GROMACS .gro file of C-alpha atoms in nm:
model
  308
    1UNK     CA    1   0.032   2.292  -0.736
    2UNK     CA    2   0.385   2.457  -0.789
    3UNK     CA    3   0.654   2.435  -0.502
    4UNK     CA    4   0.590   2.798  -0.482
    5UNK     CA    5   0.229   2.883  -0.438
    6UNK     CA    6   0.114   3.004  -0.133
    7UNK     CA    7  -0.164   2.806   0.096
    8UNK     CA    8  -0.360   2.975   0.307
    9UNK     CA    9  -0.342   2.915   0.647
   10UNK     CA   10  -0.074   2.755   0.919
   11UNK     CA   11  -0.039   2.399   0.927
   12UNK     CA   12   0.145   2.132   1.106
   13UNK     CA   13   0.346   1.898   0.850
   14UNK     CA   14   0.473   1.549   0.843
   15UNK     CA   15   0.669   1.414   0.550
   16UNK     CA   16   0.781   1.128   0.379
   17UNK     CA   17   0.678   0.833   0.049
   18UNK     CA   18   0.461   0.669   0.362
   19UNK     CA   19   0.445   0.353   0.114
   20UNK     CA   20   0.230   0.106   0.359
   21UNK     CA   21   0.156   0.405   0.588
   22UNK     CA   22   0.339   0.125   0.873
   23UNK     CA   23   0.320   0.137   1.239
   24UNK     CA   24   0.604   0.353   1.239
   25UNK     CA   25   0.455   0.640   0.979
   26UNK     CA   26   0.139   0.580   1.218
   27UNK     CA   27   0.310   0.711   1.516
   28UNK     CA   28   0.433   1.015   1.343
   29UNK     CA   29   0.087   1.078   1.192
   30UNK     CA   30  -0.060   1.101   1.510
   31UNK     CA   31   0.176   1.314   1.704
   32UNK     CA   32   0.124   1.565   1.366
   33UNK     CA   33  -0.246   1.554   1.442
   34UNK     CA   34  -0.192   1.594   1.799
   35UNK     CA   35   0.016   1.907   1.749
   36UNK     CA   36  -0.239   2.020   1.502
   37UNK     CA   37  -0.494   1.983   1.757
   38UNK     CA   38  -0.377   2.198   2.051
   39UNK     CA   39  -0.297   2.450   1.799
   40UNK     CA   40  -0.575   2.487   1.599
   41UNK     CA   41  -0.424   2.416   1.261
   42UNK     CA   42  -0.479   2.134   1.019
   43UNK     CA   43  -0.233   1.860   1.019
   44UNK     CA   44  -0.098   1.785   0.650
   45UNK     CA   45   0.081   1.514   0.498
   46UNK     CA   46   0.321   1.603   0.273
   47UNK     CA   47   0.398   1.299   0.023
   48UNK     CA   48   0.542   1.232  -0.305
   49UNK     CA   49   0.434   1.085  -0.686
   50UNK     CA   50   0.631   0.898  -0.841
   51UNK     CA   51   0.837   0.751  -0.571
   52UNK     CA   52   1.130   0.917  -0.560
   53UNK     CA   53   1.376   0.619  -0.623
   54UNK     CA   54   1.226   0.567  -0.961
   55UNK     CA   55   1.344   0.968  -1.044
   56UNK     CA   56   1.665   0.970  -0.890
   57UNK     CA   57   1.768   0.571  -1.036
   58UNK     CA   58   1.535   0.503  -1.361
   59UNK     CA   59   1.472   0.143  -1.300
   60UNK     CA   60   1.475   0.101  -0.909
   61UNK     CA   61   1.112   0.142  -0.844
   62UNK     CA   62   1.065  -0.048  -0.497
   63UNK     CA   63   0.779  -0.305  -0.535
   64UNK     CA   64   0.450  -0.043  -0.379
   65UNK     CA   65   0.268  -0.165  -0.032
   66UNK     CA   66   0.008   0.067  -0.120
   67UNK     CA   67  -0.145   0.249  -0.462
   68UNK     CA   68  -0.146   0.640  -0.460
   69UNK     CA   69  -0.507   0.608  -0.377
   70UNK     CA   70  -0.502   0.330  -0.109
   71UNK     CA   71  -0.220   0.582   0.073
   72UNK     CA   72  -0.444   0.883   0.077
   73UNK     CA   73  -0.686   0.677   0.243
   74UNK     CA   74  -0.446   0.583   0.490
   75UNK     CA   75  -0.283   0.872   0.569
   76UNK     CA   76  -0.649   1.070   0.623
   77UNK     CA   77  -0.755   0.733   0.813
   78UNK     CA   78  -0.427   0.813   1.085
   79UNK     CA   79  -0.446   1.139   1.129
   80UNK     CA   80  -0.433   1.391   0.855
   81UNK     CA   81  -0.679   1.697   0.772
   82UNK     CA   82  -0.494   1.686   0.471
   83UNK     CA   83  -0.278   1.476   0.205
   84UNK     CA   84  -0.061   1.724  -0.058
   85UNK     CA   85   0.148   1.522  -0.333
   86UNK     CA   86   0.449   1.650  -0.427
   87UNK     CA   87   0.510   1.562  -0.808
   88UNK     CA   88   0.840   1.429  -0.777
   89UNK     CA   89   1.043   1.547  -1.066
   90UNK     CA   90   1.418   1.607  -1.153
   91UNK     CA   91   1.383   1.939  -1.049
   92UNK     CA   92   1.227   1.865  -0.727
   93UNK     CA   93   1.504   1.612  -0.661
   94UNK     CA   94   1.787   1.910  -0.679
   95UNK     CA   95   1.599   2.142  -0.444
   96UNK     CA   96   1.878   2.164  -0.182
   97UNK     CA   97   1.768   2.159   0.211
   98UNK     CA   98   1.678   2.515   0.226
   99UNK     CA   99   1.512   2.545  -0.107
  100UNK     CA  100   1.257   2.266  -0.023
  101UNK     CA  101   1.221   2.441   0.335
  102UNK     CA  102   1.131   2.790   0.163
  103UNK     CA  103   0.916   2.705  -0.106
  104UNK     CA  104   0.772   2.377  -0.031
  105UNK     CA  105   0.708   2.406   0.379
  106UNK     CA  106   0.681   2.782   0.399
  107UNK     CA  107   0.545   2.913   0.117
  108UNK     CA  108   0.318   2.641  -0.063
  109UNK     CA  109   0.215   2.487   0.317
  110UNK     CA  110   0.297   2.742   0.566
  111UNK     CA  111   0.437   2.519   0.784
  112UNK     CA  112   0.437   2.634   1.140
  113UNK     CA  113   0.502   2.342   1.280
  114UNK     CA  114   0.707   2.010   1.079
  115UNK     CA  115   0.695   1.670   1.326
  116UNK     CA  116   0.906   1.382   1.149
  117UNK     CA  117   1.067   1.027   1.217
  118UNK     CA  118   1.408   0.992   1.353
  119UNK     CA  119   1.543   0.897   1.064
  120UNK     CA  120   1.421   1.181   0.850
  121UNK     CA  121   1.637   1.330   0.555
  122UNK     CA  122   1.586   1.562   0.244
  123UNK     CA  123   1.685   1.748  -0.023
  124UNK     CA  124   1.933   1.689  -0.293
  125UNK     CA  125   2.154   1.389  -0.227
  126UNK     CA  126   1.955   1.375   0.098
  127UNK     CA  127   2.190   1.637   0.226
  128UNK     CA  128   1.956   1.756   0.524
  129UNK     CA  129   1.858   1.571   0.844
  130UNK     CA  130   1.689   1.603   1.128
  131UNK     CA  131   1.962   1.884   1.263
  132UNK     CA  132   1.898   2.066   0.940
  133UNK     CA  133   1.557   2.114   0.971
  134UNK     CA  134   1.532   2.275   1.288
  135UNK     CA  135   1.780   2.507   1.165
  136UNK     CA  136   1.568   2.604   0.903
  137UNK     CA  137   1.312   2.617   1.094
  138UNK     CA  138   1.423   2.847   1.300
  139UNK     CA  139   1.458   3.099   0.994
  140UNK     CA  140   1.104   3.023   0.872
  141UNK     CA  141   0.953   2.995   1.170
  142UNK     CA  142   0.815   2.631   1.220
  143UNK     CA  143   0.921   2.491   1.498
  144UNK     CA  144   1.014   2.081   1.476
  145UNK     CA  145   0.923   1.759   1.644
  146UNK     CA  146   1.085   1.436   1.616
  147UNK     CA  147   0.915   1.164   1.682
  148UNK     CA  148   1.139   0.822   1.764
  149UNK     CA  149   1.172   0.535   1.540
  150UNK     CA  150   0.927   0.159   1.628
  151UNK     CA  151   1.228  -0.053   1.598
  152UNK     CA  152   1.226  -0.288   1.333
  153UNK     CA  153   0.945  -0.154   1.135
  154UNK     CA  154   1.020  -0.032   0.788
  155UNK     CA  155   0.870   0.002   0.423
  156UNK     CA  156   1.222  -0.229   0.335
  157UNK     CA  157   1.163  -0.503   0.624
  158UNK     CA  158   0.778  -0.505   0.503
  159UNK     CA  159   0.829  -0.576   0.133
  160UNK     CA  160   1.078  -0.854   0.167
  161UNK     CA  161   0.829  -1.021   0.475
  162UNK     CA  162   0.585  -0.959   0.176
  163UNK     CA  163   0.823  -1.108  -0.107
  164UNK     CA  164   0.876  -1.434   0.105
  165UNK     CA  165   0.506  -1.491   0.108
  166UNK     CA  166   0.533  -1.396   0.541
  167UNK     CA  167   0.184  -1.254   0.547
  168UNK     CA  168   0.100  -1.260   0.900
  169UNK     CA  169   0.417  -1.114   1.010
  170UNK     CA  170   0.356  -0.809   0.739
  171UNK     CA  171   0.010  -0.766   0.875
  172UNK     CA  172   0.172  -0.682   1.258
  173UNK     CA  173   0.412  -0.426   1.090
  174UNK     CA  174   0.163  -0.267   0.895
  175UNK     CA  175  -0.123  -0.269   1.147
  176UNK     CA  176  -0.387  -0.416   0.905
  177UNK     CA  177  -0.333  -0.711   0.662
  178UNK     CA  178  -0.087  -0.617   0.311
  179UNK     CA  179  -0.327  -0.534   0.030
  180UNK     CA  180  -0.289  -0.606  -0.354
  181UNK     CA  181  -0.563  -0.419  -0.595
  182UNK     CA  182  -0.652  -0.429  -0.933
  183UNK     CA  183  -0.950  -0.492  -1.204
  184UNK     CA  184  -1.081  -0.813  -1.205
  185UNK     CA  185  -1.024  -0.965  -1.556
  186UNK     CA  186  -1.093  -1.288  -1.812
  187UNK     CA  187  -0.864  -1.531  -1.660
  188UNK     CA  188  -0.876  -1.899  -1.770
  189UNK     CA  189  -1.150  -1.981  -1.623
  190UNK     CA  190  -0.998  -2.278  -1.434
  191UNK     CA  191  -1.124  -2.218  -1.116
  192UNK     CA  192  -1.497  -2.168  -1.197
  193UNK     CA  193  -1.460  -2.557  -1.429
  194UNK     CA  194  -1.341  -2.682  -1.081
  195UNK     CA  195  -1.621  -2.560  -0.901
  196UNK     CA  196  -1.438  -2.275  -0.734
  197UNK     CA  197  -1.501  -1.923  -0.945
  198UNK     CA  198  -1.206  -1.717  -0.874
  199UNK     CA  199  -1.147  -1.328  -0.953
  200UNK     CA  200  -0.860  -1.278  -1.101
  201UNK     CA  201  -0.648  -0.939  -1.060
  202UNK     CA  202  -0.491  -0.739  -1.284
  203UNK     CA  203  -0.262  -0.537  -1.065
  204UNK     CA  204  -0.061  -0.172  -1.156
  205UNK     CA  205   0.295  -0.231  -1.242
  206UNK     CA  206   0.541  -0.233  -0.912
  207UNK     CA  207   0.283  -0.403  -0.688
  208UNK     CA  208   0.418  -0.595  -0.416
  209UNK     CA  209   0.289  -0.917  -0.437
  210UNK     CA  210   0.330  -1.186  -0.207
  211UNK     CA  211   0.527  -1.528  -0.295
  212UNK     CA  212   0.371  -1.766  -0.493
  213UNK     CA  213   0.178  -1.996  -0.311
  214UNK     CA  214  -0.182  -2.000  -0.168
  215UNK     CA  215  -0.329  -1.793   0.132
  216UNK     CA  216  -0.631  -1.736   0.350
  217UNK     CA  217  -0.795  -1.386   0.306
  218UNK     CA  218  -1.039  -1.094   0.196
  219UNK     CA  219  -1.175  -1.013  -0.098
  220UNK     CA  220  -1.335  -0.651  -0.089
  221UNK     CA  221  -1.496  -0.488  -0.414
  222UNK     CA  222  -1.348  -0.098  -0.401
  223UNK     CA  223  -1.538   0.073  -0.734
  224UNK     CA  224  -1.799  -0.134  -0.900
  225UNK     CA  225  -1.832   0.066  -1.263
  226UNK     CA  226  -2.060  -0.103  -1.447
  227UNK     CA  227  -2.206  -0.371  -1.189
  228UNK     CA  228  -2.484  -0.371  -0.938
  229UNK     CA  229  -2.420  -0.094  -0.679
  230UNK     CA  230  -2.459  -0.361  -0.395
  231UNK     CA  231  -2.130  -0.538  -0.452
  232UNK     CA  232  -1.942  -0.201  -0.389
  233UNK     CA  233  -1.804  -0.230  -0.048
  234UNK     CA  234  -1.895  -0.586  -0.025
  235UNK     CA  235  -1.618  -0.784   0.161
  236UNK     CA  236  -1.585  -1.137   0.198
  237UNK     CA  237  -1.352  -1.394   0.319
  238UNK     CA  238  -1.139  -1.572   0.041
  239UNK     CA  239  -0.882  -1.810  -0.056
  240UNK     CA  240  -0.610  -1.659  -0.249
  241UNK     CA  241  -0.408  -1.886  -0.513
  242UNK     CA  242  -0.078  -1.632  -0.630
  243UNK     CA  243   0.177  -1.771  -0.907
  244UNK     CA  244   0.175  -1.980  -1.213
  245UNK     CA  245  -0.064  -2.301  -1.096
  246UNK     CA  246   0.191  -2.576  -1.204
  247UNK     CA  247  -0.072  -2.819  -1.251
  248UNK     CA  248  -0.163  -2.652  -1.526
  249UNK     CA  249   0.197  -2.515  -1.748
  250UNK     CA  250   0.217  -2.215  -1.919
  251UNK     CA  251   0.015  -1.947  -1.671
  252UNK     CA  252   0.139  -1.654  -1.622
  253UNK     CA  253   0.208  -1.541  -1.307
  254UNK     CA  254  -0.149  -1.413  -1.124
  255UNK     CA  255  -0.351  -1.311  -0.810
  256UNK     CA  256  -0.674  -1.527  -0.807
  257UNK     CA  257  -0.923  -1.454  -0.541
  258UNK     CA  258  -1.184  -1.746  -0.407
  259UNK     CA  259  -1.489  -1.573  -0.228
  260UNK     CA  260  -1.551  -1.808  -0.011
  261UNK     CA  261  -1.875  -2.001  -0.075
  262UNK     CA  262  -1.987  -1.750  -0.343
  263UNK     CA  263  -2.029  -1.930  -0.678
  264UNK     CA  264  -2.261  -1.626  -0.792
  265UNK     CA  265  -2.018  -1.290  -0.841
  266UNK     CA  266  -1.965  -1.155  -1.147
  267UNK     CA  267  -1.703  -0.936  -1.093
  268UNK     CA  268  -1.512  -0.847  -1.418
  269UNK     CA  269  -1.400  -0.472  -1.461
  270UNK     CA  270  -1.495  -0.448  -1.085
  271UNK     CA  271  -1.223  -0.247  -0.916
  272UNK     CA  272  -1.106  -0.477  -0.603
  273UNK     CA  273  -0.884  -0.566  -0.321
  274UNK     CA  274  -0.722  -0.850  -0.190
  275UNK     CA  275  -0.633  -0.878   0.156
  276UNK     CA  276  -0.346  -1.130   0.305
  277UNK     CA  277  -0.415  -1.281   0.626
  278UNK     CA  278  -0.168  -1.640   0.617
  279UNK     CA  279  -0.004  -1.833   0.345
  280UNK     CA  280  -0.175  -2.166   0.378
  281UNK     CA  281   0.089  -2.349   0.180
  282UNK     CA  282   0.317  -2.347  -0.126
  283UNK     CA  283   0.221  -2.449  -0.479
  284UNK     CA  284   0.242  -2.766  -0.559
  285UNK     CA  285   0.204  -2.975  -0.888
  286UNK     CA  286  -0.066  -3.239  -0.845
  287UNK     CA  287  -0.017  -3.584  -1.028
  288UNK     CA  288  -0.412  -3.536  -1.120
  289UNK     CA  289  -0.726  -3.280  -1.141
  290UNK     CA  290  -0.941  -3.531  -0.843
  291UNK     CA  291  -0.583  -3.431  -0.643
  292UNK     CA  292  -0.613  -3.060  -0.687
  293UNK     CA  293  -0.967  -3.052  -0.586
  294UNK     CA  294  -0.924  -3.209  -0.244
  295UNK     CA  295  -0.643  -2.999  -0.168
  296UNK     CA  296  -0.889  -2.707  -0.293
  297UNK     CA  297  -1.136  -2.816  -0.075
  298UNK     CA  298  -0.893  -2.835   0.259
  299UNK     CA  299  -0.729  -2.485   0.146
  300UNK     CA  300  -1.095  -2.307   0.152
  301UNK     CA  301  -1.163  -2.483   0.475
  302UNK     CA  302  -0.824  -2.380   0.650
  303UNK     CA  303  -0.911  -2.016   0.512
  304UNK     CA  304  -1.299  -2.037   0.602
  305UNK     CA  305  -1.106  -2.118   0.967
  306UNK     CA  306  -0.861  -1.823   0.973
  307UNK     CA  307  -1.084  -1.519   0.863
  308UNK     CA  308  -1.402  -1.669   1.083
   0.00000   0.00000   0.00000
């Protein structure tokens, strides 16, 4: 749907990428719903595809928390009636302050009320803030809430916990444990010849995936396609290998997923998630295969101990 087309009805609006949908996006999420509430209108997040860095700097895509689809989820999960993408184009990326007031929050959402972080700006060059907005407001009638800032949380301070393999501390900034997805896919088959089947995950370019090394976990089948219907939705606790598996040289970098205790799942083409709960330990290069198998055999005990 164009900038321009009109929805029907009044709505209350909160805006922003909401990559991870974070403590901090949570908060603003439910105030929107809140406002929504006591004034009977449906509370709509307003997001944008493809992330706007990636438009304005070809090249500077920040590594995703979440997929477009995974975000959705999220942002109906905390709050909204609603989620409306914004394809974010060139053009989109000149609409000055007022422009993306008048068409975007007026006309396409009729906005009568907008409720946004602190730290919100927009338009071209990011020329409007917080300040902005209610002036606009003011001549399109939508009235605006800011809602403050949870210190220290941020999409930025997530991904790099994320990039240094520091799980755990992700998981209390996001509110729920980080989440890689993909389609399981022929992988070396390593881990089933060692007695320990793994699924191994193809993931969509940009995914931020933790530091190489290996971690306790979920594995959680999203979209089955072909398989039996009862694995979709199935969750179950893992260990997680991520890298290159320097015992054996010349991997490419992967996500391998260990249910735990489940030598029976046949999961290729399945659509599926990987949840981070703890990194259990760096990768190491073992002098021999009777090695690697031990220290197998403690990791999926440590992990069968942390997801309990």
């Amino acid at each position: 749907m164009g900038p321009g087309v009109q929805r029907s009805g009044g709505s209350v609006v909160t805006i922003g990428v909401f990559d991870g949908v974070h403590r901090g996006h949570q908060r603003v999420l439910a105030r929107a719903a809140e406002v929504a509430g006591e004034r009977g209108l449906r509370a709509v997040a307003l997001t944008f595809e493809p992330h706007p860095a990636e438009v304005v700097r070809p090249g500077s895509h920040p590594p995703r928390l979440t997929t477009a689809r995974r975000r959705a989820e999220l942002l109906r999960t905390a709050g909204a009636d609603e989620v409306e993408v914004l394809e974010f184009t060139l053009e989109a990326s000149r609409l000055s302050p007022g422009d993306f007031a008048e068409q975007v929050l007026a006309d396409r959402l009729g906005a009568q009320a907008v409720v946004v972080g602190a730290n919100f700006a927009f338009g071209h060059k990011a020329a409007g803030d917080v300040e902005t907005l209610r002036e606009l407001g003011a001549k399109y009638d939508f009235s605006v809430e800011v809602v403050p800032l949870v210190e220290g949380v941020s999409s930025t301070v997530i991904r790099e916990l994320v990039a240094e393999g520091e799980v755990a501390a992700a998981t209390a900034e996001l509110g729920r444990p980080h989440r890689v997805e993909g389609v399981v896919v022929r992988g070396y088959q390593r881990g089933r010849q060692l007695g320990f089947p793994t699924a191994n995950v193809e993931t969509p370019p940009h995914t931020a995936i933790p530091a190489d090394g290996v971690y306790a976990g979920w594995l959680q089948c999203v979209a089955v396609g072909n398989l039996p219907a009862l694995y979709e939705g199935s969750r179950w606790p893992a260990a997680i290998s991520v890298g290159t598996n320097p015992t054996f040289e010349g991997v490419p970098r992967t996500v391998e997923a260990y249910a735990l205790d489940r030598d029976d799942l046949e999961l290729y083409g399945a659509h599926v998630a990987v949840d981070f709960a703890a990194r259990l330990r760096a990768n190491t290069k073992f002098d021999s295969i009777e090695a690697l198998i031990a220290q197998i055999h403690a990791d999926v005990d440590e992990a069968r101990r942390i997801t309990g």
